[in-house]
XYZ file of N, CA and C in Angstrom:
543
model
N -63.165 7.736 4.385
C -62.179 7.122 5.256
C -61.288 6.173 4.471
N -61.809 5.575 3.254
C -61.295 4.364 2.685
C -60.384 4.798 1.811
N -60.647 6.544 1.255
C -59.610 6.806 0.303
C -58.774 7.566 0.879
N -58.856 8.071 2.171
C -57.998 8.890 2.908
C -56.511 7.794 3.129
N -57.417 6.316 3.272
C -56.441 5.193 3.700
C -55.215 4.660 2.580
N -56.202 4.864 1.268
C -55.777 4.900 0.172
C -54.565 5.629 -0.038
N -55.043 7.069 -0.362
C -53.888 7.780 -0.347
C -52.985 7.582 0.252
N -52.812 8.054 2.076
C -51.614 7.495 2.845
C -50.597 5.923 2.472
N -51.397 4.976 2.070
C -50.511 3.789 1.707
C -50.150 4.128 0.342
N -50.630 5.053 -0.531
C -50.079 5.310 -1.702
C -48.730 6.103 -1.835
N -48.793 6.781 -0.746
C -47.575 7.777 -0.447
C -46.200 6.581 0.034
N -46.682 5.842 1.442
C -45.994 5.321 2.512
C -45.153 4.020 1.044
N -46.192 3.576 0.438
C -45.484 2.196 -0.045
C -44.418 2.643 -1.706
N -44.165 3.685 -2.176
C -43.031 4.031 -3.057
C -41.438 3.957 -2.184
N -41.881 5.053 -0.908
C -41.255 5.083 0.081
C -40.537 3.777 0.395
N -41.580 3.136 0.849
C -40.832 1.540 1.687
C -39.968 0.705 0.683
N -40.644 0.725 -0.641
C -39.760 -0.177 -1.945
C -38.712 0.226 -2.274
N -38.514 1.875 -2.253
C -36.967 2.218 -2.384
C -36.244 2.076 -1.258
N -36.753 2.058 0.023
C -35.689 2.125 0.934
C -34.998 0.197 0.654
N -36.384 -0.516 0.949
C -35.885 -2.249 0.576
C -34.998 -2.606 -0.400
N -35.286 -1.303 -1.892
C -34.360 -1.526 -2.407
C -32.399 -1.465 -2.312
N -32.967 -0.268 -1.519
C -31.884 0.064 -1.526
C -31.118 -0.588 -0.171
N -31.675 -1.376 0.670
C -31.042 -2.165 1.420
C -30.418 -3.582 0.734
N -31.068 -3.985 0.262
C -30.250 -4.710 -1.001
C -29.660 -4.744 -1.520
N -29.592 -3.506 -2.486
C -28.420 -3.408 -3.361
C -26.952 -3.043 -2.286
N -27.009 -2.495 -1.475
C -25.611 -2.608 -0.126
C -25.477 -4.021 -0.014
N -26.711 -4.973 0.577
C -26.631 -6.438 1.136
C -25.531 -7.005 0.305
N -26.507 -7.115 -0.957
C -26.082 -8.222 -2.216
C -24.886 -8.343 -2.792
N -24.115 -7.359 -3.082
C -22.910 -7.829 -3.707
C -22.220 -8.089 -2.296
N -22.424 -7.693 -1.131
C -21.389 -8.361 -0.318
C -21.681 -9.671 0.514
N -22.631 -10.369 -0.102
C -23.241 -12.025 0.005
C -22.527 -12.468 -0.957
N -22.403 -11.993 -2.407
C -21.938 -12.477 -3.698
C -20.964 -12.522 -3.634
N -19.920 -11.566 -2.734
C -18.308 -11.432 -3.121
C -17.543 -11.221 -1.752
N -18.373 -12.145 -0.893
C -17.810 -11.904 0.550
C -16.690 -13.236 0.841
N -16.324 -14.413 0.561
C -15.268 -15.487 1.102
C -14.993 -15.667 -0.108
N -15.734 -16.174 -1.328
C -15.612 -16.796 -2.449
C -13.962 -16.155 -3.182
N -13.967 -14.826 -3.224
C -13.028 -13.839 -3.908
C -11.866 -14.192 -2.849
N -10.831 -14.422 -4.011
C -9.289 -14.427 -3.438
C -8.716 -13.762 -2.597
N -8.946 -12.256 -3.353
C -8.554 -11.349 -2.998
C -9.322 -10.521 -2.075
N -10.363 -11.277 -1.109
C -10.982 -10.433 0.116
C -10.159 -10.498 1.572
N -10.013 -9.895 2.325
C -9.862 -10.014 3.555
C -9.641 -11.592 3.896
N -8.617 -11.947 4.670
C -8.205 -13.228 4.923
C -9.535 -13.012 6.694
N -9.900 -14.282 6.760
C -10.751 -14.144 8.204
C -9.940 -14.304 8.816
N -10.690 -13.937 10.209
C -9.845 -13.412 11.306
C -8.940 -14.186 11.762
N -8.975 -15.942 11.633
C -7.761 -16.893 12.201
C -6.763 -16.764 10.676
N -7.135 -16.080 9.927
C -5.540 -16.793 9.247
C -5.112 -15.267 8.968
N -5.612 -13.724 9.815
C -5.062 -12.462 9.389
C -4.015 -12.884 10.700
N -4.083 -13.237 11.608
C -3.420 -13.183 12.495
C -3.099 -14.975 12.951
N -2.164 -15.609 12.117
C -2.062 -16.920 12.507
C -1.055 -17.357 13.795
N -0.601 -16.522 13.887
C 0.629 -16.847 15.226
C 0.012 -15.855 16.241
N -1.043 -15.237 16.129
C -1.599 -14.377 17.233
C -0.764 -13.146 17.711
N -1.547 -12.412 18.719
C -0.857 -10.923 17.857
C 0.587 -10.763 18.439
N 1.686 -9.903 17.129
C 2.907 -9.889 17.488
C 2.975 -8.337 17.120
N 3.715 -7.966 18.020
C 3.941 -6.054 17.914
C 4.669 -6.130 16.578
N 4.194 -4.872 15.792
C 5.371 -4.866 14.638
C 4.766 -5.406 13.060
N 4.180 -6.589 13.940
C 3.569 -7.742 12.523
C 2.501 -6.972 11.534
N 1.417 -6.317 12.078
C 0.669 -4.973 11.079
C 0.980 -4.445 10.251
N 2.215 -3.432 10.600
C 3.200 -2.616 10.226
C 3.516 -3.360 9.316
N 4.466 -4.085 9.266
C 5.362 -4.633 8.365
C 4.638 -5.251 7.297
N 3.511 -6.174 7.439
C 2.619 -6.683 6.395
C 1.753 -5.534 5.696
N 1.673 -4.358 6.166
C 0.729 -3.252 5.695
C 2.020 -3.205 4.373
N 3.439 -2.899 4.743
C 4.217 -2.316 3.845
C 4.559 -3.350 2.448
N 3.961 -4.730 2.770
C 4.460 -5.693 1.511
C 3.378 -5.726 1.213
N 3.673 -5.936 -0.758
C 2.439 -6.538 -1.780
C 2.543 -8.005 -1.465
N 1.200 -8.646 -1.978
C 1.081 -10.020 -2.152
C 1.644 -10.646 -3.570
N 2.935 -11.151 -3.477
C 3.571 -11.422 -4.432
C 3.258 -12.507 -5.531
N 1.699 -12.666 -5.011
C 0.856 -13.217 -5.917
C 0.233 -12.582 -7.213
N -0.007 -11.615 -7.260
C -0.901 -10.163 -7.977
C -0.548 -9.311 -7.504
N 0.327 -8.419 -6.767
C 0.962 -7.730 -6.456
C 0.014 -6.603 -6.861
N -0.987 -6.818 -6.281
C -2.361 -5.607 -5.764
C -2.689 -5.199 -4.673
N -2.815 -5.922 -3.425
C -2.833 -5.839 -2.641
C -1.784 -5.881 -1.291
N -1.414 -5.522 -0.148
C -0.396 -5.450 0.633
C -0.933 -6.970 1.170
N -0.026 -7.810 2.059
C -0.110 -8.879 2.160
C -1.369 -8.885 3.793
N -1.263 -8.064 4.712
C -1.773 -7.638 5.480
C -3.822 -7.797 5.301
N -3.960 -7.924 4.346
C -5.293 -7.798 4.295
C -6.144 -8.869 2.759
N -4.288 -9.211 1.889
C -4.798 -10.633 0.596
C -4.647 -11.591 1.471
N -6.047 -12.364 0.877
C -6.181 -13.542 1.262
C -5.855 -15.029 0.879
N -5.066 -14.789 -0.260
C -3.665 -16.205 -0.832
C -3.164 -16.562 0.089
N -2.767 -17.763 -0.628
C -2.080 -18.935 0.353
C -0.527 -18.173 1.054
N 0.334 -17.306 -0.387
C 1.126 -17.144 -0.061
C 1.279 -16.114 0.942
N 0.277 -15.543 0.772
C 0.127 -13.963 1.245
C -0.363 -14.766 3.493
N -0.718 -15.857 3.703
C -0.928 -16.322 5.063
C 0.377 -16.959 5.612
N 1.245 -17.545 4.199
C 2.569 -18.078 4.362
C 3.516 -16.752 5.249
N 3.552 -15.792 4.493
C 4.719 -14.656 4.350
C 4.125 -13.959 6.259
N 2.645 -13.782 5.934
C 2.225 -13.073 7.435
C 2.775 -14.571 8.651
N 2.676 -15.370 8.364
C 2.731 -16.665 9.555
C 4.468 -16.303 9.891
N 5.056 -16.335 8.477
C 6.987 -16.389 8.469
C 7.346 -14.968 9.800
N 6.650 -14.034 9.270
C 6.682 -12.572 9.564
C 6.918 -12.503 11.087
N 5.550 -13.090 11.571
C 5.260 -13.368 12.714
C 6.081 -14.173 13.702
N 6.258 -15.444 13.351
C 7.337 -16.065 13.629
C 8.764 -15.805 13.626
N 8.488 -14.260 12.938
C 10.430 -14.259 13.287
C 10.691 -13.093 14.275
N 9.530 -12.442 13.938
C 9.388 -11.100 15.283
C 9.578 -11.675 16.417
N 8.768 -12.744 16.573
C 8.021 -13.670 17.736
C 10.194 -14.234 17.934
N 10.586 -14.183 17.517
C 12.140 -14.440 17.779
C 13.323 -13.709 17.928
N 12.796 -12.878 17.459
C 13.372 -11.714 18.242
C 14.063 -10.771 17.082
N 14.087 -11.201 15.790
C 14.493 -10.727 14.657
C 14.088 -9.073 14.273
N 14.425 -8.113 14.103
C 13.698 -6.133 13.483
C 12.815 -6.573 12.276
N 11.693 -5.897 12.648
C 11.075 -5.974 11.511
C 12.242 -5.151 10.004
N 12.863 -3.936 9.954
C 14.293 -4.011 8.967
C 14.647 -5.492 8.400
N 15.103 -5.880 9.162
C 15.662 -7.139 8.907
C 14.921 -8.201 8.209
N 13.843 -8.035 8.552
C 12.913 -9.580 7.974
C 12.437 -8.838 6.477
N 12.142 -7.386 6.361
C 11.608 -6.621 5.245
C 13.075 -6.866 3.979
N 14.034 -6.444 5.016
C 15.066 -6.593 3.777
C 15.211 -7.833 3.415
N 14.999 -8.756 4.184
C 15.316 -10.425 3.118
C 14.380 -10.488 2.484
N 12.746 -9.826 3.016
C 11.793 -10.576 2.217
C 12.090 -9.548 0.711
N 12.664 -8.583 0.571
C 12.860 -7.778 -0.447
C 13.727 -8.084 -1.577
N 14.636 -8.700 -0.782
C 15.734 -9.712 -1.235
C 15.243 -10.442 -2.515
N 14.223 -11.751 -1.882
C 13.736 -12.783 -2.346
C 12.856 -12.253 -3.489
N 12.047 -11.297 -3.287
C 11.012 -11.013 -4.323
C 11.415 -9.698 -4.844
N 12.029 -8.961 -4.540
C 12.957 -7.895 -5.427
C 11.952 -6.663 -4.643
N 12.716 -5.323 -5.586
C 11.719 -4.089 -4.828
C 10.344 -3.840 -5.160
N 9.967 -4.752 -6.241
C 8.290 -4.616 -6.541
C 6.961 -5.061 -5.005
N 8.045 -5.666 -4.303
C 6.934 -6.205 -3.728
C 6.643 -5.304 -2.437
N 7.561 -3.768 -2.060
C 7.362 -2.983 -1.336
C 5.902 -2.115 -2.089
N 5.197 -2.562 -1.137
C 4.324 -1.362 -1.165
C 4.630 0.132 -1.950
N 5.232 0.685 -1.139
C 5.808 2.083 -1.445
C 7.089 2.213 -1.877
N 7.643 2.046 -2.274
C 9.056 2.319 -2.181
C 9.856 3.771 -1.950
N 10.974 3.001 -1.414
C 11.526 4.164 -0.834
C 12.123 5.337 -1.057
N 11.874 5.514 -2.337
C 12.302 6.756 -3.135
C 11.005 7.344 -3.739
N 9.714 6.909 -3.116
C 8.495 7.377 -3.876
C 8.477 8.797 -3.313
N 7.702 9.633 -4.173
C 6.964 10.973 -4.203
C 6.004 10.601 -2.668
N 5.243 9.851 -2.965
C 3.891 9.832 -1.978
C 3.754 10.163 -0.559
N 5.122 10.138 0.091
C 5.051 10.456 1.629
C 5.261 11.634 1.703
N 6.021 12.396 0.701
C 5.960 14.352 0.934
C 4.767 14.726 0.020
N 4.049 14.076 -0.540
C 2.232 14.381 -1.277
C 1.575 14.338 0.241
N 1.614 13.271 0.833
C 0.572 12.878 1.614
C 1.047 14.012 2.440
N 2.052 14.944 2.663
C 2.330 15.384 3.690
C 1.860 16.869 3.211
N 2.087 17.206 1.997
C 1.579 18.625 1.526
C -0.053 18.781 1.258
N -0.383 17.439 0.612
C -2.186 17.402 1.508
C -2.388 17.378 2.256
N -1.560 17.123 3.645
C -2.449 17.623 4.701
C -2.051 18.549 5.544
N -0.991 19.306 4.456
C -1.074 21.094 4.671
C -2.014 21.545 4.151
N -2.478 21.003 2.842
C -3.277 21.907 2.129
C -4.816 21.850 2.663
N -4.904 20.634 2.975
C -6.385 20.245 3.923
C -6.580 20.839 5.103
N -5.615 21.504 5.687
C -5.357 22.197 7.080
C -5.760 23.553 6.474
N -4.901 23.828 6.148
C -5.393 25.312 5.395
C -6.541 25.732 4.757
N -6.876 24.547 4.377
C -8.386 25.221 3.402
C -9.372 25.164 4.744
N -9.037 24.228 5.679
C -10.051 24.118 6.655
C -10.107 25.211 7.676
N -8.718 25.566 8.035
C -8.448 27.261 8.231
C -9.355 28.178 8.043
N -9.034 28.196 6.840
C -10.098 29.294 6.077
C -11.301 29.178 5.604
N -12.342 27.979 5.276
C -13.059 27.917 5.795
C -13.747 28.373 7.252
N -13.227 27.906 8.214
C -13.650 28.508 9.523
C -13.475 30.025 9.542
N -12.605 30.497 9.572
C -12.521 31.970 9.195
C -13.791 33.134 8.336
N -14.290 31.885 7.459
C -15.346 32.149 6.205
C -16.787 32.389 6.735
N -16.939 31.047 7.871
C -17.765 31.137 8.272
C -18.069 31.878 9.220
N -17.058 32.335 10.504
C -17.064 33.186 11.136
C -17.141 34.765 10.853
N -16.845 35.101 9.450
C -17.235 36.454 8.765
C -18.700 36.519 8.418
N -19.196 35.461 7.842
C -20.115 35.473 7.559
C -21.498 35.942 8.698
N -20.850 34.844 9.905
C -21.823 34.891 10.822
C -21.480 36.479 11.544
N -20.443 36.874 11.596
C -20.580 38.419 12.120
C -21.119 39.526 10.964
N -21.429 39.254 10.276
C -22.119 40.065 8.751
C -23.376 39.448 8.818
N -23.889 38.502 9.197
C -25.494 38.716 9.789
C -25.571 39.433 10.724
N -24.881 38.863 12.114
C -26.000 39.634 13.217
C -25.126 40.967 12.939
N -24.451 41.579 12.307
C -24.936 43.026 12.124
C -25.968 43.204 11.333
N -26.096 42.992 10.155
C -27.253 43.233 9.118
C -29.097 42.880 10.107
N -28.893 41.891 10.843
C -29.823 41.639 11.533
C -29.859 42.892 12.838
N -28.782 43.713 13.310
C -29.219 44.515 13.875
C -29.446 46.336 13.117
N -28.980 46.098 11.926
C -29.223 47.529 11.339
C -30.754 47.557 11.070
N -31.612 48.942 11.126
C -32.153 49.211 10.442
C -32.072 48.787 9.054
N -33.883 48.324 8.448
C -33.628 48.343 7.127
C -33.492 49.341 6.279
N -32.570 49.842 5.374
C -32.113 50.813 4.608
C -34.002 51.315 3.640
N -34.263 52.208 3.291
C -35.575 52.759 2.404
C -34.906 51.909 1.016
N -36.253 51.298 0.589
C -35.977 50.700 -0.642
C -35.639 51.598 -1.992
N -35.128 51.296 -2.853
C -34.955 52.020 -3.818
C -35.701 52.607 -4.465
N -37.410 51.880 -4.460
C -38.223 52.159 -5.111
C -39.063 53.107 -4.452
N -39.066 53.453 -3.493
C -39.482 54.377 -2.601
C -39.198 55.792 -3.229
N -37.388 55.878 -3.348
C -36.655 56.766 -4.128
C -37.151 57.474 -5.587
N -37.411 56.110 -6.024
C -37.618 56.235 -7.722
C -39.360 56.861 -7.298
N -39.864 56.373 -6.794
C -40.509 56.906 -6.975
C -41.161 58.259 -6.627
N -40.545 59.078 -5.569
C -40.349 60.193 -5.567
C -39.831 61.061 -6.916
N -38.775 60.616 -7.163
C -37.986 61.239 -8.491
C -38.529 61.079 -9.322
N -39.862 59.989 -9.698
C -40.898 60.012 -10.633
C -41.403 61.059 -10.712
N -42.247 61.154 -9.171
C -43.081 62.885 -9.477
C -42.809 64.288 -9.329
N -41.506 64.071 -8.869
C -40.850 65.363 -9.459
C -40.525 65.839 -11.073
N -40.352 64.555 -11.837
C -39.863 64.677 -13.496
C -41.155 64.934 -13.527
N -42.813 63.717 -13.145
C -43.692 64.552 -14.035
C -44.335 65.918 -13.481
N -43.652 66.108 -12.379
C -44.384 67.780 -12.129
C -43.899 68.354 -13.321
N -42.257 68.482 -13.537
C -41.843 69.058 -14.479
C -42.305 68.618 -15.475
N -42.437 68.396 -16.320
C -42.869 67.883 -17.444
C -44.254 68.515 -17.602
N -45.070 68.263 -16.585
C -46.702 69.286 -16.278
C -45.770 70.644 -16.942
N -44.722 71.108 -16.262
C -45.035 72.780 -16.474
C -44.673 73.016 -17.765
N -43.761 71.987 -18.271
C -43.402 72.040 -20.051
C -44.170 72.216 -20.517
């Protein structure tokens, strides 16, 4: 009974240490690099400091943080990058086009600080990947649907006589012959 118990906790506890481990290693770096880092997610009172304005998303999705100009301002968490979303907000909130507030802020910090710019490749890419992602997924389905009608026929044919069945008939016919040689 004692080594039956044995065994089972010998199995159960490799098991439990990798899973702990591996809940950890997810936990830990995002304890380590969750507020401290500049560049994380601004919390929730300063992503939205003038509270929500239609438009304001949008428009901050499309600007870099003209701090490090890595991130869109929408989601860096710099001082300047809460300045530009607060300005943003406040001018929608007045009645100003988001156009309008993009082109001054473009103005001021030149065309680096567009996200995308407007002569990029990337919006007819993004658009021919997801022709091409349509299509392969197309055919895929198509793939699978051949497939599955090429079982349940094969599942309703008779099985064909094996080959060796064959051969081996044609075996003892060569050595009959061969007997009469």
């Amino acid at each position: 009974m004692a080594s039956s118990l044995h065994l089972d906790m010998s199995r159960k506890l490799p098991r439990a240490l990798a899973l702990a481990l591996a809940i950890a290693a997810l936990l830990l770096p995002a304890a380590a690099f969750g507020q401290d880092d500049p560049e994380a997610p601004p919390a929730p009172s300063a992503a939205a400091p003038e509270g929500y304005v239609e438009g304001a998303e949008a428009l901050e999705g499309r600007l870099l943080a003209p701090c490090c100009w890595t991130q869109t301002i929408d989601i860096h968490g710099s001082e300047i990058a809460n300045d530009l979303r607060r300005e943003i907000r406040r001018r929608l909130k007045a009645g100003e086009s988001a156009d309008a507030i993009e082109a001054d802020i473009v103005s001021r910090y030149g065309e680096r600080i567009r996200a995308v710019p407007p002569d990029s490749p990337l919006k007819s890419l993004a658009v021919w990947l997801t022709v091409l992602m349509g299509a392969a997924g197309v055919g895929a389905a198509f793939m699978l649907v051949r497939w599955k009608r090429r079982q349940k026929e094969s599942e309703k044919k008779p099985p064909k006589k094996s080959a060796k069945s064959k051969r081996d008939r044609l075996d003892d016919e060569i050595d009959a012959e061969l007997e009469q040689l």
